[in-house]
Structure formats: C-alpha cells, structure tokens
Amino acid sequence: MSTPQRITLTNSGDVTVVTFNDSKIIDDQSIQELGQELAALVEGDDRDKIVLNFAAVEFLSSAALGKLISFEKKSRSKKVKLILTNIRPEIYEVFAITKLTKLFTIKDDEADALAIL
Amino acid sequence: MSAEWDWTAETEIPSKLGAHLPFLEEVLSRMESLGWGGRDLFGVQMTLEETLTNAIRHGNHSDASKLVRAACKVNGERFWLSVEDEGEGFCRDDVADCTADENVGAFGGRGMALIDAYMADVSFNDRGNRITVTTHRGYRPPVDDAD
C-alpha cells in the first residue's frame, strides 16, 4: 500500500491509531482519498483494533461523515474494533445532530480508548 | 420586519465541486469581521457547505454549464442565505430522516439534518430548487442526544 496522504498511522501495542492530516475535511478529492485510505486499513486481516483520533479535525462535511460510515460498516464486517477519540465539541455536536453518536463508540481521548481495547 | 444588513452579496457559481469555496470563505471572513465566531460561525460554515454542495451535486448534478445562484446578507447578529440551482427540485419528504433509529447508518440525509439544526428557519420555494435559511448569533438547536 502506498503511503497515505490524508491520514497518519501509529501503533500503540496491537492498536492502530489514525490521525487526520487535514484540519478541514471538505475538499471532494481529499474526502475520496480519505475514504480509500481508511478502507485500505481493514482490507487485510492484520488489524483488529483501530482508534480514529480527531484532535486535528476542526471541520468536516456530511460527505466526510459518509466516508466514516462506510468505514464503520467495513470495520464491523471485518470484526475490527473501532473507537473515535479527541473530538472537539463542535465536531461532536455534528455527530450528535446526525445521531452518529449511536453508531460509533466515542471516547474522550486515546488513553480511554486504549484502556478498553 | 426589515433588517439593517452590514454586508450583502450575490453570486453565480459553476456547478463544479469545490467552486463554491471562494464564496464560502468570503462570507465567513466578512462575518468574522462583524464579530461572529466559535460555534455560531461553525454552524454558518456547515450551512454554506451543505447548501452549496447540495445545489452543485444533487440539484445541478455537477454539470458545470449549470449555475448555482447564491445571495447572502449578514450583520453582527443575523445571517440570511438563499441558494438556488437549476434542477427539477427537491422534496424533503423524499429524503430519509437520517436521525431516525433505522436510518442512523444509512447514506444521505445528514446534510439536511445539519442545516435544520444550525439554522433558526429553513424554507424552500414551491419547485424545491431554492432553499432560504436564516439564523442569529446564539441560536442553539434542540439536540436530542439521548440513547
């Protein structure tokens, strides 16, 4: 797999921690690339725990939410445990308005997520 | 009731993805200079993003020969926006409610839910190809985050 452009990966034990390279996830091409790069994470069988750290994300559109939903479906089908963390209040409100707080497991920070993975 | 607007703008945007961003950035910049910020400006940014991309993508099907017409009026307290596309029109009843339990993981409908949440008033013309929204500083949507 080529080096991702939209996300950065680090490992914490057997957990893959994903951070976002863009503070505003609105550009259509970037959103498409983000969707592809997230999907690639669960195409193999080498990951079963993933944390998405949103600390860098200041804005995201509904199109970006669509990619996150696709990723959640792919992760679930592969039995990959997925947790979202470090979501700033404005972005959390976007998840709350669209009821995605019911779809995703969300924790305050990486430490909280790692503690239950 | 009339409002005293500090800044108004009208523009025509070709229906190419991303073509709306200069107008969006200009509106946000003007509003910032009028004292808007934080959560209020975030909601306006979301509304601009979703209304304009809906018009480009769904109304005009990203056909660059078709235009999106946008008009905006702002002052230190109020925001008004109208966005019109050349499409056949949009019927709200045809869009699934993404906040219903059975649709939470479904695709689509979230842009409209966000506009509804951030704007104090949302209306469409009869044809359904023009959306008009207004809000004011400090407006907060009634968020139901109950499980």
Short mmCIF file of N, CA, C and O in Angstrom, two decimals, chain A:
data_model
loop_
_atom_site.label_atom_id
_atom_site.label_comp_id
_atom_site.label_asym_id
_atom_site.label_seq_id
_atom_site.Cartn_x
_atom_site.Cartn_y
_atom_site.Cartn_z
N MET A 1 0.85 -1.19 0.00
CA MET A 1 0.00 0.00 0.00
C MET A 1 0.88 1.24 0.00
O MET A 1 1.86 1.33 0.72
N SER A 2 0.54 2.22 -0.85
CA SER A 2 1.31 3.45 -0.88
C SER A 2 1.08 4.23 0.42
O SER A 2 0.13 4.00 1.15
N THR A 3 1.97 5.18 0.67
CA THR A 3 1.87 5.96 1.90
C THR A 3 0.61 6.81 1.88
O THR A 3 0.36 7.55 0.92
N PRO A 4 -0.21 6.73 2.92
CA PRO A 4 -1.43 7.53 2.95
C PRO A 4 -1.11 9.03 2.97
O PRO A 4 -0.12 9.45 3.57
N GLN A 5 -1.95 9.81 2.30
CA GLN A 5 -1.77 11.26 2.26
C GLN A 5 -2.70 11.99 3.22
O GLN A 5 -2.39 13.08 3.69
N ARG A 6 -3.83 11.41 3.49
CA ARG A 6 -4.85 12.09 4.29
C ARG A 6 -4.82 11.70 5.75
O ARG A 6 -5.44 12.37 6.59
N ILE A 7 -4.15 10.61 6.07
CA ILE A 7 -4.09 10.14 7.45
C ILE A 7 -2.66 9.74 7.81
O ILE A 7 -1.83 9.51 6.93
N THR A 8 -2.40 9.70 9.12
CA THR A 8 -1.10 9.24 9.62
C THR A 8 -1.36 8.10 10.59
O THR A 8 -2.27 8.17 11.43
N LEU A 9 -0.57 7.05 10.45
CA LEU A 9 -0.77 5.85 11.28
C LEU A 9 0.36 5.71 12.29
O LEU A 9 1.53 5.89 11.95
N THR A 10 -0.01 5.38 13.51
CA THR A 10 0.98 4.98 14.52
C THR A 10 0.43 3.75 15.22
O THR A 10 -0.77 3.47 15.17
N ASN A 11 1.31 3.02 15.86
CA ASN A 11 0.87 1.82 16.57
C ASN A 11 1.07 2.00 18.07
O ASN A 11 2.08 2.55 18.51
N SER A 12 0.09 1.55 18.82
CA SER A 12 0.20 1.52 20.28
C SER A 12 -0.15 0.10 20.69
O SER A 12 -1.32 -0.26 20.79
N GLY A 13 0.91 -0.71 20.87
CA GLY A 13 0.66 -2.13 21.09
C GLY A 13 0.04 -2.74 19.84
O GLY A 13 0.54 -2.54 18.73
N ASP A 14 -1.09 -3.42 20.01
CA ASP A 14 -1.76 -4.01 18.85
C ASP A 14 -2.86 -3.11 18.29
O ASP A 14 -3.69 -3.56 17.49
N VAL A 15 -2.86 -1.85 18.72
CA VAL A 15 -3.88 -0.90 18.26
C VAL A 15 -3.27 0.05 17.23
O VAL A 15 -2.19 0.61 17.46
N THR A 16 -3.96 0.22 16.11
CA THR A 16 -3.54 1.22 15.12
C THR A 16 -4.25 2.53 15.43
O THR A 16 -5.48 2.58 15.50
N VAL A 17 -3.46 3.57 15.66
CA VAL A 17 -4.03 4.90 15.92
C VAL A 17 -3.92 5.73 14.65
O VAL A 17 -2.84 5.89 14.08
N VAL A 18 -5.06 6.25 14.21
CA VAL A 18 -5.14 7.03 12.98
C VAL A 18 -5.39 8.49 13.35
O VAL A 18 -6.34 8.80 14.07
N THR A 19 -4.54 9.38 12.84
CA THR A 19 -4.80 10.82 12.98
C THR A 19 -5.01 11.39 11.58
O THR A 19 -4.56 10.82 10.58
N PHE A 20 -5.73 12.50 11.53
CA PHE A 20 -6.09 13.09 10.25
C PHE A 20 -5.11 14.21 9.90
O PHE A 20 -4.75 15.02 10.75
N ASN A 21 -4.72 14.26 8.63
CA ASN A 21 -3.74 15.26 8.21
C ASN A 21 -4.37 16.61 7.86
O ASN A 21 -3.67 17.61 7.77
N ASP A 22 -5.69 16.61 7.64
CA ASP A 22 -6.38 17.84 7.25
C ASP A 22 -7.22 18.36 8.42
O ASP A 22 -7.96 17.59 9.04
N SER A 23 -7.13 19.65 8.67
CA SER A 23 -7.97 20.21 9.75
C SER A 23 -9.40 20.43 9.26
O SER A 23 -10.35 20.38 10.05
N LYS A 24 -9.55 20.67 7.95
CA LYS A 24 -10.89 20.83 7.37
C LYS A 24 -11.09 19.76 6.30
O LYS A 24 -10.38 19.76 5.29
N ILE A 25 -12.03 18.86 6.54
CA ILE A 25 -12.26 17.76 5.61
C ILE A 25 -13.47 18.10 4.77
O ILE A 25 -14.60 17.73 5.07
N ILE A 26 -13.24 18.89 3.71
CA ILE A 26 -14.33 19.36 2.86
C ILE A 26 -14.05 19.16 1.37
O ILE A 26 -14.97 18.98 0.60
N ASP A 27 -12.78 19.22 1.00
CA ASP A 27 -12.44 19.11 -0.42
C ASP A 27 -12.81 17.72 -0.93
O ASP A 27 -12.46 16.71 -0.33
N ASP A 28 -13.54 17.69 -2.06
CA ASP A 28 -14.10 16.43 -2.53
C ASP A 28 -13.04 15.38 -2.82
O ASP A 28 -13.19 14.21 -2.46
N GLN A 29 -11.95 15.81 -3.44
CA GLN A 29 -10.89 14.84 -3.76
C GLN A 29 -10.26 14.30 -2.47
O GLN A 29 -9.98 13.10 -2.37
N SER A 30 -10.06 15.19 -1.52
CA SER A 30 -9.48 14.75 -0.24
C SER A 30 -10.40 13.75 0.46
O SER A 30 -9.94 12.78 1.07
N ILE A 31 -11.71 14.00 0.37
CA ILE A 31 -12.67 13.10 1.01
C ILE A 31 -12.64 11.73 0.33
O ILE A 31 -12.69 10.69 1.00
N GLN A 32 -12.55 11.73 -1.00
CA GLN A 32 -12.46 10.46 -1.71
C GLN A 32 -11.20 9.69 -1.29
O GLN A 32 -11.23 8.49 -1.04
N GLU A 33 -10.09 10.42 -1.24
CA GLU A 33 -8.83 9.78 -0.84
C GLU A 33 -8.91 9.26 0.60
O GLU A 33 -8.43 8.17 0.90
N LEU A 34 -9.52 10.07 1.46
CA LEU A 34 -9.67 9.65 2.85
C LEU A 34 -10.46 8.35 2.93
O LEU A 34 -10.07 7.41 3.65
N GLY A 35 -11.55 8.28 2.18
CA GLY A 35 -12.36 7.07 2.19
C GLY A 35 -11.56 5.85 1.74
O GLY A 35 -11.65 4.77 2.34
N GLN A 36 -10.76 6.04 0.69
CA GLN A 36 -9.96 4.93 0.17
C GLN A 36 -8.88 4.51 1.18
O GLN A 36 -8.63 3.31 1.36
N GLU A 37 -8.26 5.51 1.79
CA GLU A 37 -7.18 5.18 2.73
C GLU A 37 -7.71 4.50 3.99
O GLU A 37 -7.07 3.59 4.53
N LEU A 38 -8.88 4.93 4.44
CA LEU A 38 -9.49 4.25 5.60
C LEU A 38 -9.88 2.82 5.22
O LEU A 38 -9.62 1.87 5.97
N ALA A 39 -10.49 2.67 4.06
CA ALA A 39 -10.93 1.34 3.64
C ALA A 39 -9.74 0.38 3.55
O ALA A 39 -9.85 -0.80 3.92
N ALA A 40 -8.60 0.90 3.08
CA ALA A 40 -7.42 0.05 2.92
C ALA A 40 -6.93 -0.49 4.27
O ALA A 40 -6.32 -1.57 4.33
N LEU A 41 -7.24 0.23 5.33
CA LEU A 41 -6.78 -0.21 6.66
C LEU A 41 -7.38 -1.55 7.06
O LEU A 41 -6.77 -2.31 7.81
N VAL A 42 -8.58 -1.80 6.59
CA VAL A 42 -9.26 -3.03 7.02
C VAL A 42 -9.41 -4.04 5.88
O VAL A 42 -10.14 -5.02 6.00
N GLU A 43 -8.70 -3.79 4.77
CA GLU A 43 -8.78 -4.74 3.67
C GLU A 43 -8.01 -6.01 3.98
O GLU A 43 -8.42 -7.10 3.59
N GLY A 44 -6.89 -5.87 4.67
CA GLY A 44 -6.17 -7.07 5.08
C GLY A 44 -6.73 -7.61 6.38
O GLY A 44 -7.75 -7.14 6.87
N ASP A 45 -6.07 -8.58 6.92
CA ASP A 45 -6.53 -9.16 8.18
C ASP A 45 -5.57 -8.85 9.32
O ASP A 45 -5.56 -9.51 10.35
N ASP A 46 -4.70 -7.86 9.10
CA ASP A 46 -3.64 -7.61 10.05
C ASP A 46 -4.00 -6.58 11.13
O ASP A 46 -3.21 -6.32 12.01
N ARG A 47 -5.18 -6.00 11.04
CA ARG A 47 -5.60 -5.04 12.08
C ARG A 47 -6.94 -5.46 12.64
O ARG A 47 -7.86 -5.75 11.88
N ASP A 48 -7.04 -5.46 13.95
CA ASP A 48 -8.37 -5.73 14.52
C ASP A 48 -8.78 -4.72 15.58
O ASP A 48 -9.85 -4.83 16.16
N LYS A 49 -7.93 -3.70 15.80
CA LYS A 49 -8.28 -2.62 16.72
C LYS A 49 -7.79 -1.29 16.15
O LYS A 49 -6.59 -1.14 15.88
N ILE A 50 -8.71 -0.36 15.97
CA ILE A 50 -8.35 0.93 15.37
C ILE A 50 -8.95 2.07 16.19
O ILE A 50 -10.12 2.03 16.58
N VAL A 51 -8.12 3.07 16.45
CA VAL A 51 -8.58 4.32 17.07
C VAL A 51 -8.48 5.43 16.04
O VAL A 51 -7.42 5.61 15.43
N LEU A 52 -9.57 6.16 15.83
CA LEU A 52 -9.53 7.35 14.99
C LEU A 52 -9.46 8.57 15.91
O LEU A 52 -10.42 8.87 16.62
N ASN A 53 -8.32 9.25 15.89
CA ASN A 53 -8.11 10.40 16.74
C ASN A 53 -8.42 11.68 15.95
O ASN A 53 -7.73 12.01 14.99
N PHE A 54 -9.46 12.40 16.39
CA PHE A 54 -9.94 13.57 15.66
C PHE A 54 -9.35 14.89 16.17
O PHE A 54 -9.87 15.95 15.85
N ALA A 55 -8.27 14.83 16.93
CA ALA A 55 -7.75 16.05 17.55
C ALA A 55 -7.48 17.16 16.53
O ALA A 55 -7.66 18.34 16.82
N ALA A 56 -7.06 16.77 15.33
CA ALA A 56 -6.68 17.78 14.35
C ALA A 56 -7.86 18.31 13.55
O ALA A 56 -7.72 19.28 12.80
N VAL A 57 -9.01 17.69 13.70
CA VAL A 57 -10.14 18.00 12.81
C VAL A 57 -10.97 19.15 13.36
O VAL A 57 -11.56 19.04 14.43
N GLU A 58 -11.02 20.24 12.61
CA GLU A 58 -11.78 21.42 13.01
C GLU A 58 -13.12 21.51 12.30
O GLU A 58 -14.04 22.19 12.76
N PHE A 59 -13.21 20.87 11.13
CA PHE A 59 -14.46 20.94 10.36
C PHE A 59 -14.53 19.73 9.44
O PHE A 59 -13.52 19.30 8.90
N LEU A 60 -15.74 19.19 9.29
CA LEU A 60 -15.93 18.14 8.30
C LEU A 60 -17.35 18.22 7.78
O LEU A 60 -18.27 18.63 8.49
N SER A 61 -17.52 17.86 6.50
CA SER A 61 -18.83 17.98 5.86
C SER A 61 -19.58 16.66 5.97
O SER A 61 -19.04 15.64 6.39
N SER A 62 -20.85 16.69 5.52
CA SER A 62 -21.63 15.46 5.55
C SER A 62 -21.05 14.41 4.61
O SER A 62 -21.21 13.22 4.84
N ALA A 63 -20.36 14.87 3.55
CA ALA A 63 -19.71 13.91 2.65
C ALA A 63 -18.63 13.14 3.38
O ALA A 63 -18.45 11.93 3.18
N ALA A 64 -17.90 13.83 4.26
CA ALA A 64 -16.88 13.15 5.06
C ALA A 64 -17.53 12.18 6.05
O ALA A 64 -17.01 11.08 6.29
N LEU A 65 -18.67 12.58 6.61
CA LEU A 65 -19.38 11.66 7.51
C LEU A 65 -19.75 10.38 6.77
O LEU A 65 -19.70 9.29 7.34
N GLY A 66 -20.12 10.53 5.50
CA GLY A 66 -20.47 9.35 4.71
C GLY A 66 -19.30 8.38 4.61
O GLY A 66 -19.49 7.15 4.70
N LYS A 67 -18.09 8.90 4.44
CA LYS A 67 -16.91 8.02 4.38
C LYS A 67 -16.67 7.34 5.73
O LYS A 67 -16.25 6.17 5.78
N LEU A 68 -16.91 8.06 6.80
CA LEU A 68 -16.73 7.45 8.13
C LEU A 68 -17.75 6.34 8.34
O LEU A 68 -17.43 5.29 8.95
N ILE A 69 -18.96 6.53 7.85
CA ILE A 69 -19.99 5.49 7.99
C ILE A 69 -19.60 4.26 7.17
O ILE A 69 -19.72 3.13 7.63
N SER A 70 -19.10 4.50 5.95
CA SER A 70 -18.62 3.37 5.13
C SER A 70 -17.52 2.61 5.86
O SER A 70 -17.50 1.37 5.86
N PHE A 71 -16.62 3.36 6.48
CA PHE A 71 -15.51 2.73 7.19
C PHE A 71 -16.02 1.93 8.39
O PHE A 71 -15.53 0.82 8.66
N GLU A 72 -17.02 2.46 9.06
CA GLU A 72 -17.58 1.73 10.21
C GLU A 72 -18.19 0.41 9.74
O GLU A 72 -18.01 -0.63 10.38
N LYS A 73 -18.89 0.45 8.61
CA LYS A 73 -19.51 -0.78 8.08
C LYS A 73 -18.45 -1.81 7.70
O LYS A 73 -18.58 -3.00 8.01
N LYS A 74 -17.39 -1.33 7.03
CA LYS A 74 -16.31 -2.25 6.63
C LYS A 74 -15.62 -2.82 7.87
O LYS A 74 -15.31 -4.02 7.92
N SER A 75 -15.38 -1.96 8.85
CA SER A 75 -14.72 -2.42 10.08
C SER A 75 -15.57 -3.47 10.77
O SER A 75 -15.07 -4.51 11.23
N ARG A 76 -16.85 -3.21 10.85
CA ARG A 76 -17.75 -4.16 11.54
C ARG A 76 -17.78 -5.49 10.81
O ARG A 76 -17.76 -6.55 11.44
N SER A 77 -17.79 -5.43 9.46
CA SER A 77 -17.84 -6.68 8.70
C SER A 77 -16.57 -7.50 8.88
O SER A 77 -16.58 -8.72 8.75
N LYS A 78 -15.47 -6.80 9.19
CA LYS A 78 -14.19 -7.49 9.40
C LYS A 78 -13.93 -7.76 10.88
O LYS A 78 -12.83 -8.17 11.25
N LYS A 79 -14.94 -7.45 11.70
CA LYS A 79 -14.82 -7.62 13.15
C LYS A 79 -13.66 -6.81 13.74
O LYS A 79 -12.99 -7.25 14.68
N VAL A 80 -13.42 -5.65 13.16
CA VAL A 80 -12.41 -4.73 13.68
C VAL A 80 -13.07 -3.82 14.71
O VAL A 80 -14.12 -3.25 14.45
N LYS A 81 -12.45 -3.73 15.88
CA LYS A 81 -12.97 -2.83 16.92
C LYS A 81 -12.53 -1.41 16.59
O LYS A 81 -11.34 -1.16 16.38
N LEU A 82 -13.50 -0.49 16.57
CA LEU A 82 -13.23 0.88 16.14
C LEU A 82 -13.72 1.86 17.21
O LEU A 82 -14.86 1.78 17.66
N ILE A 83 -12.82 2.78 17.61
CA ILE A 83 -13.20 3.80 18.59
C ILE A 83 -12.75 5.17 18.09
O ILE A 83 -11.64 5.31 17.56
N LEU A 84 -13.60 6.17 18.24
CA LEU A 84 -13.28 7.55 17.87
C LEU A 84 -12.93 8.33 19.15
O LEU A 84 -13.61 8.17 20.18
N THR A 85 -11.89 9.16 19.05
CA THR A 85 -11.47 9.91 20.24
C THR A 85 -11.14 11.37 19.91
O THR A 85 -11.03 11.74 18.73
N ASN A 86 -10.94 12.16 20.96
CA ASN A 86 -10.44 13.54 20.86
C ASN A 86 -11.28 14.39 19.91
O ASN A 86 -10.73 15.17 19.11
N ILE A 87 -12.58 14.24 19.99
CA ILE A 87 -13.47 15.01 19.11
C ILE A 87 -13.82 16.33 19.79
O ILE A 87 -14.38 16.34 20.88
N ARG A 88 -13.47 17.44 19.14
CA ARG A 88 -13.76 18.74 19.76
C ARG A 88 -15.28 18.97 19.79
O ARG A 88 -16.03 18.37 19.01
N PRO A 89 -15.74 19.86 20.67
CA PRO A 89 -17.19 20.00 20.90
C PRO A 89 -18.01 20.29 19.64
O PRO A 89 -19.10 19.72 19.48
N GLU A 90 -17.49 21.14 18.76
CA GLU A 90 -18.27 21.46 17.56
C GLU A 90 -18.45 20.24 16.67
O GLU A 90 -19.51 20.03 16.07
N ILE A 91 -17.41 19.42 16.59
CA ILE A 91 -17.50 18.22 15.75
C ILE A 91 -18.37 17.17 16.44
O ILE A 91 -19.16 16.48 15.79
N TYR A 92 -18.26 17.09 17.76
CA TYR A 92 -19.13 16.14 18.49
C TYR A 92 -20.59 16.49 18.27
O TYR A 92 -21.44 15.61 18.11
N GLU A 93 -20.87 17.78 18.23
CA GLU A 93 -22.26 18.20 18.00
C GLU A 93 -22.75 17.73 16.63
O GLU A 93 -23.92 17.36 16.47
N VAL A 94 -21.87 17.75 15.64
CA VAL A 94 -22.23 17.24 14.30
C VAL A 94 -22.61 15.76 14.40
O VAL A 94 -23.61 15.32 13.81
N PHE A 95 -21.82 15.00 15.14
CA PHE A 95 -22.14 13.58 15.34
C PHE A 95 -23.47 13.43 16.09
O PHE A 95 -24.27 12.54 15.78
N ALA A 96 -23.70 14.31 17.06
CA ALA A 96 -24.93 14.21 17.86
C ALA A 96 -26.16 14.56 17.02
O ALA A 96 -27.18 13.86 17.07
N ILE A 97 -26.06 15.63 16.24
CA ILE A 97 -27.19 16.05 15.40
C ILE A 97 -27.59 14.93 14.45
O ILE A 97 -28.77 14.68 14.22
N THR A 98 -26.59 14.29 13.86
CA THR A 98 -26.86 13.24 12.86
C THR A 98 -27.00 11.86 13.50
O THR A 98 -27.09 10.87 12.80
N LYS A 99 -27.01 11.83 14.83
CA LYS A 99 -27.21 10.60 15.60
C LYS A 99 -26.10 9.56 15.39
O LYS A 99 -26.27 8.38 15.69
N LEU A 100 -24.96 10.02 14.87
CA LEU A 100 -23.86 9.08 14.68
C LEU A 100 -23.19 8.71 16.01
O LEU A 100 -22.37 7.80 16.07
N THR A 101 -23.57 9.42 17.06
CA THR A 101 -23.12 9.02 18.40
C THR A 101 -23.67 7.65 18.77
O THR A 101 -23.15 7.00 19.66
N LYS A 102 -24.75 7.25 18.07
CA LYS A 102 -25.30 5.91 18.32
C LYS A 102 -24.57 4.84 17.52
O LYS A 102 -24.62 3.66 17.87
N LEU A 103 -23.96 5.25 16.42
CA LEU A 103 -23.31 4.28 15.54
C LEU A 103 -21.88 4.00 16.00
O LEU A 103 -21.41 2.86 15.94
N PHE A 104 -21.19 5.05 16.43
CA PHE A 104 -19.77 4.93 16.78
C PHE A 104 -19.58 4.84 18.29
O PHE A 104 -20.32 5.46 19.05
N THR A 105 -18.54 4.13 18.68
CA THR A 105 -18.07 4.21 20.06
C THR A 105 -17.13 5.40 20.15
O THR A 105 -16.15 5.49 19.40
N ILE A 106 -17.43 6.34 21.06
CA ILE A 106 -16.66 7.57 21.17
C ILE A 106 -16.13 7.72 22.58
O ILE A 106 -16.89 7.57 23.56
N LYS A 107 -14.84 7.95 22.69
CA LYS A 107 -14.21 8.18 24.00
C LYS A 107 -13.51 9.53 23.99
O LYS A 107 -13.16 10.06 22.93
N ASP A 108 -13.26 10.07 25.18
CA ASP A 108 -12.69 11.41 25.29
C ASP A 108 -11.31 11.48 24.65
O ASP A 108 -10.98 12.43 23.94
N ASP A 109 -10.44 10.48 24.96
CA ASP A 109 -9.07 10.55 24.44
C ASP A 109 -8.53 9.15 24.18
O ASP A 109 -9.18 8.15 24.46
N GLU A 110 -7.33 9.13 23.62
CA GLU A 110 -6.72 7.85 23.24
C GLU A 110 -6.56 6.92 24.44
O GLU A 110 -6.77 5.71 24.33
N ALA A 111 -6.18 7.48 25.58
CA ALA A 111 -5.95 6.64 26.76
C ALA A 111 -7.24 5.89 27.15
O ALA A 111 -7.21 4.70 27.47
N ASP A 112 -8.37 6.61 27.10
CA ASP A 112 -9.65 5.97 27.40
C ASP A 112 -9.95 4.85 26.41
O ASP A 112 -10.48 3.80 26.77
N ALA A 113 -9.63 5.10 25.15
CA ALA A 113 -9.90 4.09 24.12
C ALA A 113 -9.00 2.87 24.30
O ALA A 113 -9.46 1.72 24.27
N LEU A 114 -7.72 3.13 24.50
CA LEU A 114 -6.76 2.03 24.65
C LEU A 114 -7.08 1.18 25.87
O LEU A 114 -6.83 -0.04 25.88
N ALA A 115 -7.66 1.80 26.89
CA ALA A 115 -7.97 1.07 28.12
C ALA A 115 -9.04 0.01 27.91
O ALA A 115 -9.11 -0.96 28.68
N ILE A 116 -9.89 0.20 26.89
CA ILE A 116 -10.98 -0.78 26.70
C ILE A 116 -10.78 -1.63 25.46
O ILE A 116 -11.61 -2.48 25.15
N LEU A 117 -9.68 -1.41 24.72
CA LEU A 117 -9.44 -2.23 23.53
C LEU A 117 -8.60 -3.46 23.87
O LEU A 117 -7.83 -3.46 24.82
#
